[in-house]
Coordinates of N, CA and C in Angstrom, one line a residue:
M1 N 1.0 -1.1 0.0 CA 0.0 0.3 0.2 C 0.8 1.4 0.3
S2 N 0.6 2.4 -1.1 CA 1.5 3.2 -1.2 C 1.3 4.5 0.1
L3 N 2.0 5.1 0.5 CA 1.8 6.4 1.2 C 0.5 6.8 1.2
F4 N 0.7 7.3 -0.4 CA -1.0 8.1 -0.3 C -2.1 7.5 0.0
D5 N -2.2 5.7 0.0 CA -3.3 5.3 0.0 C -3.2 5.1 1.3
R6 N -2.3 5.0 2.4 CA -2.7 4.9 3.9 C -3.2 6.3 4.8
R7 N -2.9 7.4 3.6 CA -3.2 8.5 4.3 C -4.7 9.1 4.2
S8 N -5.0 8.3 2.8 CA -6.3 8.6 2.5 C -7.0 7.6 3.5
L9 N -7.0 6.1 3.8 CA -7.6 5.2 4.6 C -7.5 6.4 6.2
L10 N -6.4 7.1 6.7 CA -6.1 7.8 7.4 C -7.3 8.8 7.7
M11 N -7.9 9.1 7.0 CA -8.3 10.5 7.0 C -9.7 10.2 6.7
L12 N -10.3 9.0 5.8 CA -11.5 8.1 5.9 C -12.9 9.3 7.0
P13 N -12.3 8.7 8.6 CA -13.2 8.6 9.4 C -13.3 10.0 9.6
L14 N -12.2 10.9 9.8 CA -12.4 12.4 9.8 C -13.2 12.9 8.9
A15 N -13.0 12.5 7.6 CA -14.1 13.5 6.7 C -15.6 12.7 6.7
L16 N -15.6 11.5 7.6 CA -17.2 11.6 7.0 C -17.7 11.9 8.6
A17 N -17.0 12.2 9.5 CA -17.3 12.8 11.2 C -17.4 14.6 10.6
A18 N -17.1 14.7 9.8 CA -17.2 16.1 9.4 C -18.4 16.3 8.7
C19 N -18.5 15.5 7.6 CA -20.1 15.7 6.5 C -21.4 15.3 7.5
G20 N -20.9 15.2 9.2 CA -22.5 14.9 9.9 C -22.7 13.3 9.9
F21 N -22.0 12.3 9.1 CA -22.2 10.7 9.6 C -22.3 10.1 10.7
T22 N -23.9 9.6 11.5 CA -23.8 8.8 12.2 C -23.8 7.2 11.8
P23 N -23.1 6.8 12.6 CA -23.5 5.5 12.1 C -24.7 4.9 13.1
V24 N -25.5 4.0 11.8 CA -27.0 3.9 12.3 C -26.7 3.0 13.7
Y25 N -25.6 2.2 13.7 CA -26.0 1.5 15.4 C -25.2 1.6 16.8
A26 N -25.0 3.2 16.4 CA -23.8 3.9 17.5 C -25.2 4.5 18.4
P27 N -24.8 4.7 19.7 CA -25.9 5.1 20.9 C -26.7 6.3 20.2
G28 N -27.7 6.4 20.4 CA -28.5 7.1 19.9 C -28.6 7.4 18.4
G29 N -28.3 6.3 17.5 CA -28.6 6.6 15.8 C -29.7 5.8 16.0
S30 N -30.2 5.5 14.9 CA -31.7 5.2 14.4 C -31.8 3.9 14.3
A31 N -30.7 3.3 14.6 CA -31.2 1.9 14.8 C -31.5 1.6 16.3
T32 N -30.9 2.6 17.4 CA -31.6 2.5 18.5 C -32.2 2.6 19.2
Q33 N -33.6 4.0 18.3 CA -34.6 4.7 18.4 C -35.3 3.7 17.5
L34 N -34.9 3.0 16.4 CA -36.6 2.3 16.4 C -36.1 0.6 16.7
Q35 N -35.2 0.2 17.6 CA -35.4 -1.0 18.1 C -36.6 -1.1 19.1
N36 N -37.1 -2.3 18.6 CA -38.6 -2.4 19.5 C -39.3 -1.3 20.0
N37 N -39.6 -0.3 18.8 CA -40.0 0.7 18.8 C -41.3 0.7 17.4
V38 N -41.4 -0.1 16.9 CA -41.8 -0.2 15.5 C -43.0 -1.2 15.5
T39 N -44.1 -1.0 14.9 CA -45.6 -1.9 14.7 C -45.5 -1.9 13.4
V40 N -45.5 -3.0 13.2 CA -45.7 -3.5 11.4 C -47.1 -3.6 11.1
S41 N -47.5 -3.4 10.1 CA -48.6 -4.0 10.0 C -49.1 -5.1 9.7
E42 N -50.6 -5.2 10.2 CA -50.9 -6.2 10.3 C -51.1 -7.7 8.6
P43 N -50.2 -8.3 8.8 CA -50.0 -9.5 7.0 C -51.6 -9.6 6.9
D44 N -52.3 -10.0 5.6 CA -52.9 -10.9 5.3 C -52.8 -11.7 4.3
T45 N -51.7 -11.9 4.1 CA -51.0 -13.0 2.8 C -49.9 -13.6 3.7
R46 N -49.3 -14.4 2.8 CA -48.4 -15.2 3.7 C -47.3 -14.6 3.1
N47 N -47.3 -14.1 2.3 CA -46.1 -12.9 2.1 C -45.8 -12.1 3.0
G48 N -46.6 -11.2 3.2 CA -47.2 -10.6 4.1 C -46.2 -10.8 5.1
F49 N -46.6 -11.6 6.0 CA -46.3 -12.8 7.1 C -45.1 -13.0 7.5
L50 N -44.5 -13.5 5.8 CA -43.2 -13.4 5.7 C -42.5 -12.7 6.2
I51 N -42.6 -11.2 5.2 CA -41.9 -9.9 5.2 C -42.0 -9.2 6.8
T52 N -43.0 -9.2 7.6 CA -43.6 -9.2 8.8 C -42.9 -9.7 9.1
Q53 N -42.5 -11.0 9.3 CA -41.5 -12.0 10.4 C -40.3 -11.2 10.4
R54 N -39.2 -11.1 9.2 CA -38.5 -10.6 9.1 C -37.7 -9.3 9.2
I55 N -39.3 -8.4 9.6 CA -38.4 -6.9 9.6 C -38.7 -7.3 11.2
E56 N -39.7 -8.3 12.0 CA -39.6 -7.9 13.5 C -39.0 -8.6 13.9
E57 N -38.0 -9.8 13.2 CA -36.5 -10.5 13.6 C -35.5 -8.8 13.7
R58 N -35.5 -8.1 13.1 CA -34.4 -7.2 12.3 C -34.8 -6.2 13.7
L59 N -35.9 -6.0 13.4 CA -35.9 -4.4 14.8 C -36.9 -4.7 15.5
G60 N -37.2 -6.0 15.9 CA -37.9 -6.4 17.3 C -39.5 -5.8 17.5
R61 N -40.0 -6.6 18.2 CA -41.7 -6.5 18.8 C -41.4 -5.5 19.1
A62 N -42.5 -4.3 19.1 CA -42.8 -3.1 19.9 C -44.1 -3.3 21.1
A63 N -44.3 -3.0 22.3 CA -45.0 -3.5 23.1 C -45.5 -1.5 23.0
N64 N -45.0 -0.4 23.2 CA -45.8 0.3 22.9 C -44.9 1.7 21.9
P65 N -45.4 1.4 20.6 CA -44.5 1.6 19.5 C -44.6 3.1 19.3
E66 N -43.7 4.5 18.9 CA -43.7 5.1 18.2 C -44.0 5.1 17.3
Y67 N -43.4 4.3 16.2 CA -43.6 4.2 15.3 C -44.2 3.6 14.5
R68 N -45.1 3.7 13.5 CA -45.8 2.0 12.3 C -45.0 2.4 10.9
L69 N -45.2 1.2 10.6 CA -44.6 0.8 9.6 C -46.0 -0.2 8.5
A70 N -46.3 0.8 7.5 CA -47.0 0.2 6.6 C -46.5 -0.2 5.6
L71 N -47.2 -1.4 5.1 CA -46.4 -2.5 4.3 C -47.4 -2.6 3.4
S72 N -47.1 -2.5 2.0 CA -47.8 -3.3 1.1 C -46.8 -4.1 0.1
V73 N -47.0 -5.4 0.0 CA -46.3 -6.3 -0.3 C -47.2 -7.5 -2.0
S74 N -46.4 -7.1 -2.7 CA -47.1 -7.7 -3.7 C -46.0 -8.7 -5.1
S75 N -46.1 -9.9 -5.5 CA -45.2 -10.4 -6.5 C -45.9 -11.4 -7.6
S76 N -45.3 -11.5 -8.4 CA -45.5 -12.1 -9.8 C -44.6 -13.0 -10.2
Q77 N -45.1 -13.7 -10.8 CA -44.1 -14.9 -11.3 C -43.9 -14.6 -13.1
E78 N -42.4 -15.2 -13.2 CA -42.4 -14.9 -15.0 C -41.6 -16.5 -15.6
N79 N -42.3 -17.1 -16.7 CA -41.5 -17.8 -16.8 C -39.7 -17.8 -17.8
L80 N -39.0 -18.5 -17.3 CA -37.7 -18.1 -17.6 C -36.9 -18.9 -18.9
A81 N -37.1 -20.1 -18.5 CA -36.8 -21.0 -19.6 C -37.0 -22.5 -19.4
V82 N -37.6 -22.5 -20.9 CA -38.4 -23.5 -21.7 C -37.8 -24.8 -22.4
D83 N -37.9 -26.0 -21.8 CA -36.9 -26.8 -22.6 C -37.2 -27.0 -24.2
R84 N -37.0 -28.2 -25.1 CA -37.5 -28.4 -26.3 C -39.2 -29.0 -26.5
E85 N -39.5 -30.1 -25.5 CA -40.8 -29.9 -24.9 C -41.9 -29.0 -24.9
G86 N -41.3 -27.6 -24.8 CA -42.4 -26.3 -24.4 C -42.4 -26.2 -23.2
D87 N -41.8 -27.5 -22.0 CA -41.8 -27.1 -20.6 C -41.3 -25.9 -19.8
I88 N -41.6 -25.4 -19.3 CA -40.9 -24.6 -18.1 C -40.3 -25.1 -17.3
T89 N -39.1 -24.2 -17.2 CA -38.0 -25.6 -16.1 C -37.6 -24.2 -15.1
R90 N -37.6 -23.4 -15.4 CA -37.3 -22.2 -14.2 C -38.1 -21.0 -14.1
Y91 N -38.4 -20.3 -13.2 CA -38.8 -19.3 -13.4 C -38.6 -18.2 -12.4
N92 N -39.1 -17.1 -12.5 CA -37.9 -16.3 -11.5 C -39.8 -15.5 -10.9
I93 N -39.4 -14.7 -9.7 CA -40.3 -14.7 -8.8 C -40.1 -13.1 -8.6
L94 N -40.9 -11.8 -9.1 CA -40.1 -10.6 -8.9 C -41.1 -10.1 -7.3
G95 N -40.4 -9.1 -6.8 CA -41.7 -9.0 -5.7 C -41.5 -7.5 -5.3
R96 N -42.4 -6.8 -4.7 CA -42.1 -5.4 -4.7 C -42.9 -5.2 -3.6
A97 N -42.2 -4.3 -2.8 CA -43.0 -3.9 -1.3 C -42.8 -2.5 -1.1
D98 N -44.5 -1.9 -1.0 CA -44.1 -0.5 -0.8 C -44.4 -0.2 0.8
Y99 N -43.4 0.6 1.1 CA -43.5 0.8 2.9 C -43.5 2.4 2.9
S100 N -43.9 2.6 4.2 CA -44.1 4.0 4.7 C -43.4 4.0 6.1
L101 N -43.1 4.6 6.9 CA -42.6 4.8 8.4 C -43.6 6.1 9.2
V102 N -44.8 5.7 9.7 CA -45.2 7.1 10.3 C -44.7 7.4 11.7
E103 N -44.8 8.5 12.0 CA -45.2 8.6 13.5 C -45.9 8.3 13.9
S104 N -46.5 7.6 15.2 CA -47.9 7.2 15.5 C -48.3 8.3 16.0
S105 N -47.3 9.0 17.1 CA -48.2 10.2 17.7 C -48.6 11.6 16.7
T106 N -47.9 12.0 15.9 CA -47.9 13.1 14.6 C -49.1 12.2 13.6
G107 N -48.4 11.3 13.1 CA -49.1 11.2 11.8 C -48.2 11.5 10.5
R108 N -47.3 12.2 11.1 CA -46.4 12.4 9.9 C -45.5 11.5 9.1
V109 N -45.1 11.3 7.7 CA -44.6 10.5 6.8 C -42.8 10.5 7.3
I110 N -42.6 9.9 7.7 CA -40.8 10.2 8.3 C -39.9 9.6 6.7
T111 N -40.8 8.4 6.2 CA -39.7 7.8 4.6 C -40.7 7.2 4.7
S112 N -41.1 6.8 3.2 CA -42.0 5.6 2.4 C -40.6 5.4 0.9
G113 N -41.2 4.3 0.5 CA -40.5 4.0 -0.6 C -41.1 2.8 -1.3
R114 N -39.9 2.5 -2.1 CA -40.6 1.3 -2.7 C -38.9 0.1 -2.9
A115 N -39.4 -1.0 -2.7 CA -38.0 -2.4 -2.6 C -38.3 -3.4 -3.5
E116 N -37.7 -3.5 -4.2 CA -37.9 -4.2 -5.9 C -36.9 -5.1 -5.5
N117 N -36.8 -6.6 -6.1 CA -36.4 -7.6 -5.6 C -36.6 -9.0 -6.8
F118 N -35.9 -9.5 -6.9 CA -36.3 -11.1 -7.6 C -35.1 -12.1 -7.2
T119 N -35.9 -13.2 -7.0 CA -35.9 -14.7 -7.0 C -35.8 -15.7 -7.8
G120 N -35.3 -16.9 -8.1 CA -35.9 -17.8 -8.9 C -35.7 -19.2 -8.7
Y121 N -36.7 -19.9 -9.2 CA -36.1 -21.3 -8.9 C -36.4 -22.4 -10.0
S122 N -35.9 -23.6 -9.4 CA -36.1 -24.7 -10.3 C -37.2 -24.8 -10.9
A123 N -37.9 -25.8 -11.9 CA -39.0 -26.6 -12.1 C -39.0 -28.0 -13.0
A124 N -37.6 -28.4 -12.5 CA -37.2 -29.8 -13.4 C -37.3 -30.8 -12.4
G125 N -37.8 -31.3 -11.1 CA -38.0 -32.1 -10.4 C -39.6 -32.7 -10.7
T126 N -39.8 -33.1 -9.5 CA -41.2 -33.5 -9.2 C -42.2 -32.2 -9.1
T127 N -43.7 -32.8 -9.2 CA -44.7 -32.0 -8.9 C -44.1 -30.9 -7.2
V128 N -43.6 -31.9 -6.5 CA -43.3 -31.9 -4.6 C -42.2 -30.9 -4.4
A129 N -41.2 -31.3 -5.2 CA -40.3 -30.4 -5.5 C -40.0 -29.3 -6.2
T130 N -41.3 -29.4 -6.8 CA -41.0 -27.7 -7.6 C -42.1 -26.9 -6.5
L131 N -43.1 -27.0 -5.8 CA -43.5 -26.6 -5.3 C -43.3 -26.1 -3.9
A132 N -42.2 -27.1 -3.5 CA -41.4 -26.6 -2.3 C -40.6 -25.6 -2.9
A133 N -39.6 -25.6 -4.2 CA -38.8 -24.6 -4.4 C -39.4 -23.5 -4.6
Q134 N -40.5 -23.4 -4.8 CA -41.3 -22.0 -5.1 C -41.5 -21.9 -3.8
R135 N -42.1 -22.3 -3.4 CA -42.1 -21.7 -1.6 C -41.0 -20.7 -0.6
D136 N -40.2 -21.6 -1.4 CA -39.1 -21.3 -0.7 C -38.4 -20.2 -1.5
A137 N -38.3 -20.1 -3.0 CA -38.1 -18.9 -3.7 C -38.9 -17.6 -3.1
Q138 N -40.3 -17.6 -2.2 CA -41.0 -16.6 -1.8 C -40.6 -16.2 -0.8
R139 N -40.3 -17.0 0.2 CA -39.4 -17.2 1.4 C -38.4 -16.1 1.4
R140 N -37.2 -16.4 0.5 CA -35.8 -16.5 0.0 C -36.3 -14.4 -0.2
L141 N -37.4 -14.7 -1.6 CA -37.8 -12.7 -1.8 C -37.9 -12.0 -0.3
M142 N -39.6 -12.9 0.5 CA -39.4 -11.4 1.6 C -38.7 -11.9 2.2
V143 N -37.1 -12.2 2.6 CA -36.5 -12.3 3.7 C -35.0 -10.6 2.9
L144 N -35.5 -10.8 1.6 CA -34.5 -10.0 0.7 C -35.3 -8.5 0.7
L145 N -36.8 -8.6 0.6 CA -37.7 -7.6 0.5 C -37.7 -6.7 1.7
A146 N -37.5 -7.5 3.1 CA -38.0 -7.3 4.5 C -36.2 -6.5 4.6
D147 N -35.3 -6.8 4.1 CA -33.8 -6.0 4.8 C -33.6 -5.5 3.7
Q148 N -34.6 -4.9 2.4 CA -34.2 -3.6 2.0 C -34.9 -2.6 2.9
V149 N -35.9 -3.2 2.9 CA -36.6 -1.7 3.5 C -36.3 -1.5 5.3
V150 N -35.8 -2.3 6.1 CA -35.0 -2.1 7.2 C -34.0 -1.1 7.0
T151 N -33.0 -1.5 5.6 CA -32.1 0.0 5.9 C -32.6 0.8 5.4
R152 N -33.2 0.8 4.8 CA -33.7 2.5 4.0 C -34.6 2.6 5.3
V153 N -35.4 1.9 6.4 CA -36.0 2.3 7.1 C -34.5 3.0 8.3
L154 N -33.9 2.2 8.7 CA -32.8 2.8 9.5 C -31.8 3.9 9.3
V155 N -31.5 4.5 8.0 CA -30.8 5.7 7.5 C -32.3 6.6 7.6
A156 N -33.2 6.6 7.9 CA -34.3 7.7 7.4 C -33.6 8.2 8.6
D157 N -34.3 9.8 8.2 CA -34.0 11.2 9.3 C -35.0 10.8 10.4
L158 N -35.1 10.9 11.7 CA -36.1 10.6 12.7 C -36.5 11.7 13.5

């Protein structure tokens, strides 16, 4: 490593501190304020349950929440690979989660947005194996979306 690279590396924390950067998990950071302090809208689908479960794993469950996280989850499936006989052997599941973090006492929307991602699964095995692969892909997709939502909520200005 050259001398310039070492100096740059040593100056990076100072530059971040000067621009107002605060670590999310530092004392007083947004993660500390949101931990066990957010209630997630009640799910009405399996995907809604899976994404809510993951968000609660990351943020905790609130007894007396100061914040409310409204979620709207949707997914669709697209055919990806077709064999010579015309059978579909691979699928992609596309997912979208619209969210908004609201301060419960004032109704002020702190942040809102949309998280999008996808995952795939193979349909080359038996019917049971294909159904299991599809359910697993949906579960993985909801974990991906939940992690994106939590990351975006954590960096919001509270």
